[in-house]
């Protein structure tokens, strides 16, 4: 049976050049269900990061020089090693990340597929032969960049960390990873254990952990260091903006996947039972701490009452509490700062006239599943990403009104539409300002081989499948002249 007991991991150190190394200081990594100590984590410095970048740089020629299928074999071995040890990851996702065990199982299964699909990418890193005015043999070829810096968030530490670097490795880059200070084990040092066990060559993958106090300086080094060629970031829009701007100033590539304020639109011809079930999952899965969580539910007037009674009945059954009890589907928010932020959003909305249809109670790091109505754009919750188990429900009359309400945000990650009419959904999808649209499903959808990403303030670049190749390679034009290029006679 799966053991998700809080057995703390043995922290061996940071992983640099294939060695476990200490930092001068440590910081406390807490279990958010009760704020007990989960582990003491090395608080790496700029100097530690420099050493990791140098190790990745030293490993680059041999790794990029491997035949592509040899890199694929390494990635498949990583996937198999991950599968063998996945119960350890699930325990970490529950105890360090504050996730329900079912979310841990889902995430653990997904990560292995991220590595398998990256192995397949090794076979797809193809260039093109171009026509030439001069009869040259003219090619566009793809080349690895060198060292890629990867910065990952805490909410899906397995998926979002692996997605941040697997494709980069596949096409021949080497990696330095800095996981979130809230999941430095599940999103960082645990990966280092897997890479060591899978026999990845030393220096190809390095992990430096650090506290929130050190992250600004360590993060800047991950961009400014001349040996770093690109940055792969998943996290908040505020930090993503800073990273993309700094990368731009240094003329380095940056793939940044950021926040969202995603709508689920329920049209009058939708299956309302299915819509209520989907809305419950989309809004409250992992306490709403998913970038694609359903944050606004927009319901056509004529089916509003029916939807609300079904949705409220389902959401009321979700139990909130410590994740050592598997019946608690709603665990804590990841830390006290996040819990207070979400509570402040509820308080602001209620003070300005929002109605609490369900929940609203907050204690320790917990927030009950909360459904708010009568929300308007003067309230912070209409505009700010909640990233908590709180959802707004609003009515609309026409399709155009629903589209305008969906687009009334700086974000543009996903939108979802419930309707029996696929033509109607496609017509609307064209006008929704998001990188992804899902019809007859809620917002949370991802697969390792699809072009995942947002528009507007939700990010730049795409993760997944062949689109990741654009993020982690540079294109070079190489020609072979075969006597067809003539110069003016004066030369
Ligand atoms: P965050 O931006 O606070 O942290 C993300 C990472 O950035 C962490 O590793 C953190 O240590 C690091 N960081 C913080 N300040 C930094 C700095 N100055 N320089 C360099 N690195 C720095 O975000 P979070 O709280 O960990 O994650 C939640 C956010 O991530 C939400 O906004 C969510 O929507 C977003 N997210 C987006 C996606 C997506 O694919 N679009 C997926 C998951 C989460």
PDB file of C-alpha atoms in Angstrom, residues 246-429:
ATOM      1  CA  UNK A 246      16.653  40.760 -17.504  1.00  0.00           C
ATOM      2  CA  UNK A 247      17.095  37.991 -20.069  1.00  0.00           C
ATOM      3  CA  UNK A 248      16.147  40.477 -22.794  1.00  0.00           C
ATOM      4  CA  UNK A 249      18.704  42.973 -21.553  1.00  0.00           C
ATOM      5  CA  UNK A 250      21.362  40.246 -21.885  1.00  0.00           C
ATOM      6  CA  UNK A 251      19.910  39.101 -25.249  1.00  0.00           C
ATOM      7  CA  UNK A 252      19.236  35.603 -23.949  1.00  0.00           C
ATOM      8  CA  UNK A 253      16.290  33.381 -24.767  1.00  0.00           C
ATOM      9  CA  UNK A 254      13.586  33.087 -22.106  1.00  0.00           C
ATOM     10  CA  UNK A 255      10.587  30.762 -22.052  1.00  0.00           C
ATOM     11  CA  UNK A 256       8.272  32.046 -19.294  1.00  0.00           C
ATOM     12  CA  UNK A 257       5.000  30.377 -18.263  1.00  0.00           C
ATOM     13  CA  UNK A 258       3.100  32.589 -15.840  1.00  0.00           C
ATOM     14  CA  UNK A 259      -0.191  33.137 -14.058  1.00  0.00           C
ATOM     15  CA  UNK A 260      -3.804  32.991 -15.212  1.00  0.00           C
ATOM     16  CA  UNK A 261      -7.334  34.196 -14.446  1.00  0.00           C
ATOM     17  CA  UNK A 262      -9.144  31.501 -16.355  1.00  0.00           C
ATOM     18  CA  UNK A 263     -12.868  31.378 -17.160  1.00  0.00           C
ATOM     19  CA  UNK A 264     -15.204  28.442 -17.578  1.00  0.00           C
ATOM     20  CA  UNK A 265     -18.151  29.505 -19.757  1.00  0.00           C
ATOM     21  CA  UNK A 266     -21.366  27.507 -19.394  1.00  0.00           C
ATOM     22  CA  UNK A 267     -23.824  28.046 -22.253  1.00  0.00           C
ATOM     23  CA  UNK A 268     -27.567  27.387 -22.035  1.00  0.00           C
ATOM     24  CA  UNK A 269     -27.318  24.185 -24.117  1.00  0.00           C
ATOM     25  CA  UNK A 270     -24.594  22.621 -21.892  1.00  0.00           C
ATOM     26  CA  UNK A 271     -24.921  19.351 -19.965  1.00  0.00           C
ATOM     27  CA  UNK A 272     -25.373  20.916 -16.519  1.00  0.00           C
ATOM     28  CA  UNK A 273     -24.537  17.809 -14.457  1.00  0.00           C
ATOM     29  CA  UNK A 274     -21.260  17.453 -16.328  1.00  0.00           C
ATOM     30  CA  UNK A 275     -20.634  21.206 -16.046  1.00  0.00           C
ATOM     31  CA  UNK A 276     -21.097  21.156 -12.250  1.00  0.00           C
ATOM     32  CA  UNK A 277     -18.693  18.241 -11.878  1.00  0.00           C
ATOM     33  CA  UNK A 278     -16.116  19.846 -14.179  1.00  0.00           C
ATOM     34  CA  UNK A 279     -16.432  23.218 -12.404  1.00  0.00           C
ATOM     35  CA  UNK A 280     -15.837  21.539  -9.035  1.00  0.00           C
ATOM     36  CA  UNK A 281     -12.643  19.887 -10.258  1.00  0.00           C
ATOM     37  CA  UNK A 282     -11.391  22.943 -12.175  1.00  0.00           C
ATOM     38  CA  UNK A 283     -11.960  25.315  -9.256  1.00  0.00           C
ATOM     39  CA  UNK A 284     -10.801  23.242  -6.309  1.00  0.00           C
ATOM     40  CA  UNK A 285      -8.282  20.648  -7.495  1.00  0.00           C
ATOM     41  CA  UNK A 286      -5.132  21.193  -5.381  1.00  0.00           C
ATOM     42  CA  UNK A 287      -6.854  24.037  -3.526  1.00  0.00           C
ATOM     43  CA  UNK A 288      -7.044  26.059  -6.745  1.00  0.00           C
ATOM     44  CA  UNK A 289      -3.245  26.301  -6.832  1.00  0.00           C
ATOM     45  CA  UNK A 290      -2.894  25.440 -10.504  1.00  0.00           C
ATOM     46  CA  UNK A 291      -2.026  28.110 -13.070  1.00  0.00           C
ATOM     47  CA  UNK A 292      -4.989  26.855 -15.157  1.00  0.00           C
ATOM     48  CA  UNK A 293      -7.450  26.666 -12.254  1.00  0.00           C
ATOM     49  CA  UNK A 294     -10.981  27.818 -13.033  1.00  0.00           C
ATOM     50  CA  UNK A 295     -11.122  31.259 -11.389  1.00  0.00           C
ATOM     51  CA  UNK A 296     -14.278  32.696 -13.014  1.00  0.00           C
ATOM     52  CA  UNK A 297     -17.368  30.665 -13.870  1.00  0.00           C
ATOM     53  CA  UNK A 298     -19.580  32.503 -16.359  1.00  0.00           C
ATOM     54  CA  UNK A 299     -23.080  31.015 -16.660  1.00  0.00           C
ATOM     55  CA  UNK A 300     -25.795  31.876 -19.150  1.00  0.00           C
ATOM     56  CA  UNK A 301     -28.777  33.359 -17.306  1.00  0.00           C
ATOM     57  CA  UNK A 302     -31.359  30.679 -18.220  1.00  0.00           C
ATOM     58  CA  UNK A 303     -29.329  27.808 -16.663  1.00  0.00           C
ATOM     59  CA  UNK A 304     -27.768  29.759 -13.776  1.00  0.00           C
ATOM     60  CA  UNK A 305     -30.082  28.483 -10.991  1.00  0.00           C
ATOM     61  CA  UNK A 306     -29.856  24.849 -12.077  1.00  0.00           C
ATOM     62  CA  UNK A 307     -26.058  25.058 -12.368  1.00  0.00           C
ATOM     63  CA  UNK A 308     -25.663  26.768  -8.993  1.00  0.00           C
ATOM     64  CA  UNK A 309     -27.739  24.235  -7.063  1.00  0.00           C
ATOM     65  CA  UNK A 310     -25.776  21.334  -8.594  1.00  0.00           C
ATOM     66  CA  UNK A 311     -22.389  23.000  -8.214  1.00  0.00           C
ATOM     67  CA  UNK A 312     -22.970  24.018  -4.578  1.00  0.00           C
ATOM     68  CA  UNK A 313     -24.137  20.503  -3.674  1.00  0.00           C
ATOM     69  CA  UNK A 314     -20.977  18.957  -5.116  1.00  0.00           C
ATOM     70  CA  UNK A 315     -18.527  21.510  -3.686  1.00  0.00           C
ATOM     71  CA  UNK A 316     -20.076  21.204  -0.208  1.00  0.00           C
ATOM     72  CA  UNK A 317     -18.882  17.568  -0.084  1.00  0.00           C
ATOM     73  CA  UNK A 318     -15.170  18.431  -0.396  1.00  0.00           C
ATOM     74  CA  UNK A 319     -13.416  17.983   2.948  1.00  0.00           C
ATOM     75  CA  UNK A 320     -10.656  20.361   4.031  1.00  0.00           C
ATOM     76  CA  UNK A 321      -7.798  19.482   6.400  1.00  0.00           C
ATOM     77  CA  UNK A 322      -4.381  17.926   7.061  1.00  0.00           C
ATOM     78  CA  UNK A 323      -3.143  15.873   4.103  1.00  0.00           C
ATOM     79  CA  UNK A 324      -2.163  12.932   6.334  1.00  0.00           C
ATOM     80  CA  UNK A 325      -5.897  12.078   6.137  1.00  0.00           C
ATOM     81  CA  UNK A 326      -6.565  10.881   2.583  1.00  0.00           C
ATOM     82  CA  UNK A 327     -10.209  11.966   2.820  1.00  0.00           C
ATOM     83  CA  UNK A 328      -9.104  15.589   2.933  1.00  0.00           C
ATOM     84  CA  UNK A 329      -9.208  16.403  -0.754  1.00  0.00           C
ATOM     85  CA  UNK A 330      -8.578  20.089   0.051  1.00  0.00           C
ATOM     86  CA  UNK A 331      -5.243  20.493   1.802  1.00  0.00           C
ATOM     87  CA  UNK A 332      -3.531  23.642   3.042  1.00  0.00           C
ATOM     88  CA  UNK A 333      -2.272  26.508   0.930  1.00  0.00           C
ATOM     89  CA  UNK A 334       1.450  26.139   0.458  1.00  0.00           C
ATOM     90  CA  UNK A 335       2.455  28.650   3.128  1.00  0.00           C
ATOM     91  CA  UNK A 336       1.046  31.217   5.530  1.00  0.00           C
ATOM     92  CA  UNK A 337       1.821  34.102   3.140  1.00  0.00           C
ATOM     93  CA  UNK A 338      -0.380  32.538   0.431  1.00  0.00           C
ATOM     94  CA  UNK A 339      -3.173  31.727   2.909  1.00  0.00           C
ATOM     95  CA  UNK A 340      -3.252  35.338   4.156  1.00  0.00           C
ATOM     96  CA  UNK A 341      -3.233  36.644   0.568  1.00  0.00           C
ATOM     97  CA  UNK A 342      -6.251  34.503  -0.374  1.00  0.00           C
ATOM     98  CA  UNK A 343      -8.098  35.488   2.817  1.00  0.00           C
ATOM     99  CA  UNK A 344      -7.469  39.173   2.017  1.00  0.00           C
ATOM    100  CA  UNK A 345      -9.004  38.688  -1.451  1.00  0.00           C
ATOM    101  CA  UNK A 346     -12.160  37.150   0.097  1.00  0.00           C
ATOM    102  CA  UNK A 347     -12.380  39.926   2.724  1.00  0.00           C
ATOM    103  CA  UNK A 348     -11.982  42.671   0.115  1.00  0.00           C
ATOM    104  CA  UNK A 349     -14.726  41.138  -2.082  1.00  0.00           C
ATOM    105  CA  UNK A 350     -17.134  40.663   0.832  1.00  0.00           C
ATOM    106  CA  UNK A 351     -16.505  44.195   2.116  1.00  0.00           C
ATOM    107  CA  UNK A 352     -17.450  45.517  -1.345  1.00  0.00           C
ATOM    108  CA  UNK A 353     -20.675  43.474  -1.546  1.00  0.00           C
ATOM    109  CA  UNK A 354     -19.826  39.954  -2.777  1.00  0.00           C
ATOM    110  CA  UNK A 355     -22.077  37.141  -1.499  1.00  0.00           C
ATOM    111  CA  UNK A 356     -20.484  34.019   0.024  1.00  0.00           C
ATOM    112  CA  UNK A 357     -22.545  31.123  -1.380  1.00  0.00           C
ATOM    113  CA  UNK A 358     -20.290  28.459   0.164  1.00  0.00           C
ATOM    114  CA  UNK A 359     -17.266  28.318   2.468  1.00  0.00           C
ATOM    115  CA  UNK A 360     -15.386  31.476   3.336  1.00  0.00           C
ATOM    116  CA  UNK A 361     -13.815  30.025   6.489  1.00  0.00           C
ATOM    117  CA  UNK A 362     -10.006  30.287   6.884  1.00  0.00           C
ATOM    118  CA  UNK A 363      -7.799  28.855   9.655  1.00  0.00           C
ATOM    119  CA  UNK A 364      -4.042  28.181   9.901  1.00  0.00           C
ATOM    120  CA  UNK A 365      -2.984  27.621   6.266  1.00  0.00           C
ATOM    121  CA  UNK A 366      -6.417  26.310   5.257  1.00  0.00           C
ATOM    122  CA  UNK A 367      -9.141  27.990   3.213  1.00  0.00           C
ATOM    123  CA  UNK A 368     -12.427  26.142   2.669  1.00  0.00           C
ATOM    124  CA  UNK A 369     -13.714  25.775  -0.903  1.00  0.00           C
ATOM    125  CA  UNK A 370     -15.381  29.145  -1.377  1.00  0.00           C
ATOM    126  CA  UNK A 371     -17.908  30.250  -4.001  1.00  0.00           C
ATOM    127  CA  UNK A 372     -18.590  33.969  -4.416  1.00  0.00           C
ATOM    128  CA  UNK A 373     -21.331  35.714  -6.410  1.00  0.00           C
ATOM    129  CA  UNK A 374     -22.243  39.382  -6.947  1.00  0.00           C
ATOM    130  CA  UNK A 375     -18.607  40.102  -7.752  1.00  0.00           C
ATOM    131  CA  UNK A 376     -17.686  43.111  -9.890  1.00  0.00           C
ATOM    132  CA  UNK A 377     -14.547  44.618 -11.331  1.00  0.00           C
ATOM    133  CA  UNK A 378     -14.063  47.024  -8.406  1.00  0.00           C
ATOM    134  CA  UNK A 379     -13.075  44.002  -6.291  1.00  0.00           C
ATOM    135  CA  UNK A 380      -9.471  42.790  -6.348  1.00  0.00           C
ATOM    136  CA  UNK A 381     -10.623  39.196  -6.875  1.00  0.00           C
ATOM    137  CA  UNK A 382     -12.078  40.051 -10.294  1.00  0.00           C
ATOM    138  CA  UNK A 383      -8.602  40.987 -11.564  1.00  0.00           C
ATOM    139  CA  UNK A 384      -6.002  39.209  -9.396  1.00  0.00           C
ATOM    140  CA  UNK A 385      -5.101  35.568  -9.775  1.00  0.00           C
ATOM    141  CA  UNK A 386      -6.518  33.954  -6.604  1.00  0.00           C
ATOM    142  CA  UNK A 387      -4.395  30.783  -6.651  1.00  0.00           C
ATOM    143  CA  UNK A 388      -6.582  29.407  -3.879  1.00  0.00           C
ATOM    144  CA  UNK A 389      -9.840  27.432  -3.462  1.00  0.00           C
ATOM    145  CA  UNK A 390     -12.042  30.433  -4.256  1.00  0.00           C
ATOM    146  CA  UNK A 391     -14.133  30.840  -7.401  1.00  0.00           C
ATOM    147  CA  UNK A 392     -16.380  33.618  -8.693  1.00  0.00           C
ATOM    148  CA  UNK A 393     -19.682  32.810 -10.444  1.00  0.00           C
ATOM    149  CA  UNK A 394     -21.254  35.470 -12.686  1.00  0.00           C
ATOM    150  CA  UNK A 395     -24.247  35.515 -15.059  1.00  0.00           C
ATOM    151  CA  UNK A 396     -24.223  36.584 -18.701  1.00  0.00           C
ATOM    152  CA  UNK A 397     -26.937  36.983 -21.340  1.00  0.00           C
ATOM    153  CA  UNK A 398     -25.195  36.777 -24.743  1.00  0.00           C
ATOM    154  CA  UNK A 399     -22.128  35.058 -26.176  1.00  0.00           C
ATOM    155  CA  UNK A 400     -20.512  38.440 -26.767  1.00  0.00           C
ATOM    156  CA  UNK A 401     -20.975  39.330 -23.116  1.00  0.00           C
ATOM    157  CA  UNK A 402     -19.301  36.066 -22.058  1.00  0.00           C
ATOM    158  CA  UNK A 403     -16.382  36.696 -24.417  1.00  0.00           C
ATOM    159  CA  UNK A 404     -15.939  40.232 -23.050  1.00  0.00           C
ATOM    160  CA  UNK A 405     -16.002  38.942 -19.446  1.00  0.00           C
ATOM    161  CA  UNK A 406     -13.441  36.247 -20.294  1.00  0.00           C
ATOM    162  CA  UNK A 407     -11.143  38.786 -21.959  1.00  0.00           C
ATOM    163  CA  UNK A 408     -11.455  41.340 -19.155  1.00  0.00           C
ATOM    164  CA  UNK A 409      -8.094  40.401 -17.611  1.00  0.00           C
ATOM    165  CA  UNK A 410      -4.413  40.997 -18.256  1.00  0.00           C
ATOM    166  CA  UNK A 411      -3.951  37.196 -18.326  1.00  0.00           C
ATOM    167  CA  UNK A 412      -4.575  34.780 -21.203  1.00  0.00           C
ATOM    168  CA  UNK A 413      -3.793  31.196 -20.249  1.00  0.00           C
ATOM    169  CA  UNK A 414      -6.845  28.952 -20.812  1.00  0.00           C
ATOM    170  CA  UNK A 415     -10.589  29.252 -21.372  1.00  0.00           C
ATOM    171  CA  UNK A 416     -13.205  26.510 -21.281  1.00  0.00           C
ATOM    172  CA  UNK A 417     -16.659  26.337 -22.892  1.00  0.00           C
ATOM    173  CA  UNK A 418     -19.516  23.970 -22.089  1.00  0.00           C
ATOM    174  CA  UNK A 419     -22.055  23.519 -24.908  1.00  0.00           C
ATOM    175  CA  UNK A 420     -23.732  20.845 -27.011  1.00  0.00           C
ATOM    176  CA  UNK A 421     -22.813  22.841 -30.121  1.00  0.00           C
ATOM    177  CA  UNK A 422     -19.241  22.417 -31.325  1.00  0.00           C
ATOM    178  CA  UNK A 423     -19.654  25.034 -34.118  1.00  0.00           C
ATOM    179  CA  UNK A 424     -20.822  27.572 -31.512  1.00  0.00           C
ATOM    180  CA  UNK A 425     -17.826  26.731 -29.311  1.00  0.00           C
ATOM    181  CA  UNK A 426     -15.370  27.101 -32.182  1.00  0.00           C
ATOM    182  CA  UNK A 427     -16.905  30.442 -33.141  1.00  0.00           C
ATOM    183  CA  UNK A 428     -16.393  31.680 -29.588  1.00  0.00           C
ATOM    184  CA  UNK A 429     -12.916  30.117 -29.219  1.00  0.00           C
TER     185      UNK A 429
END
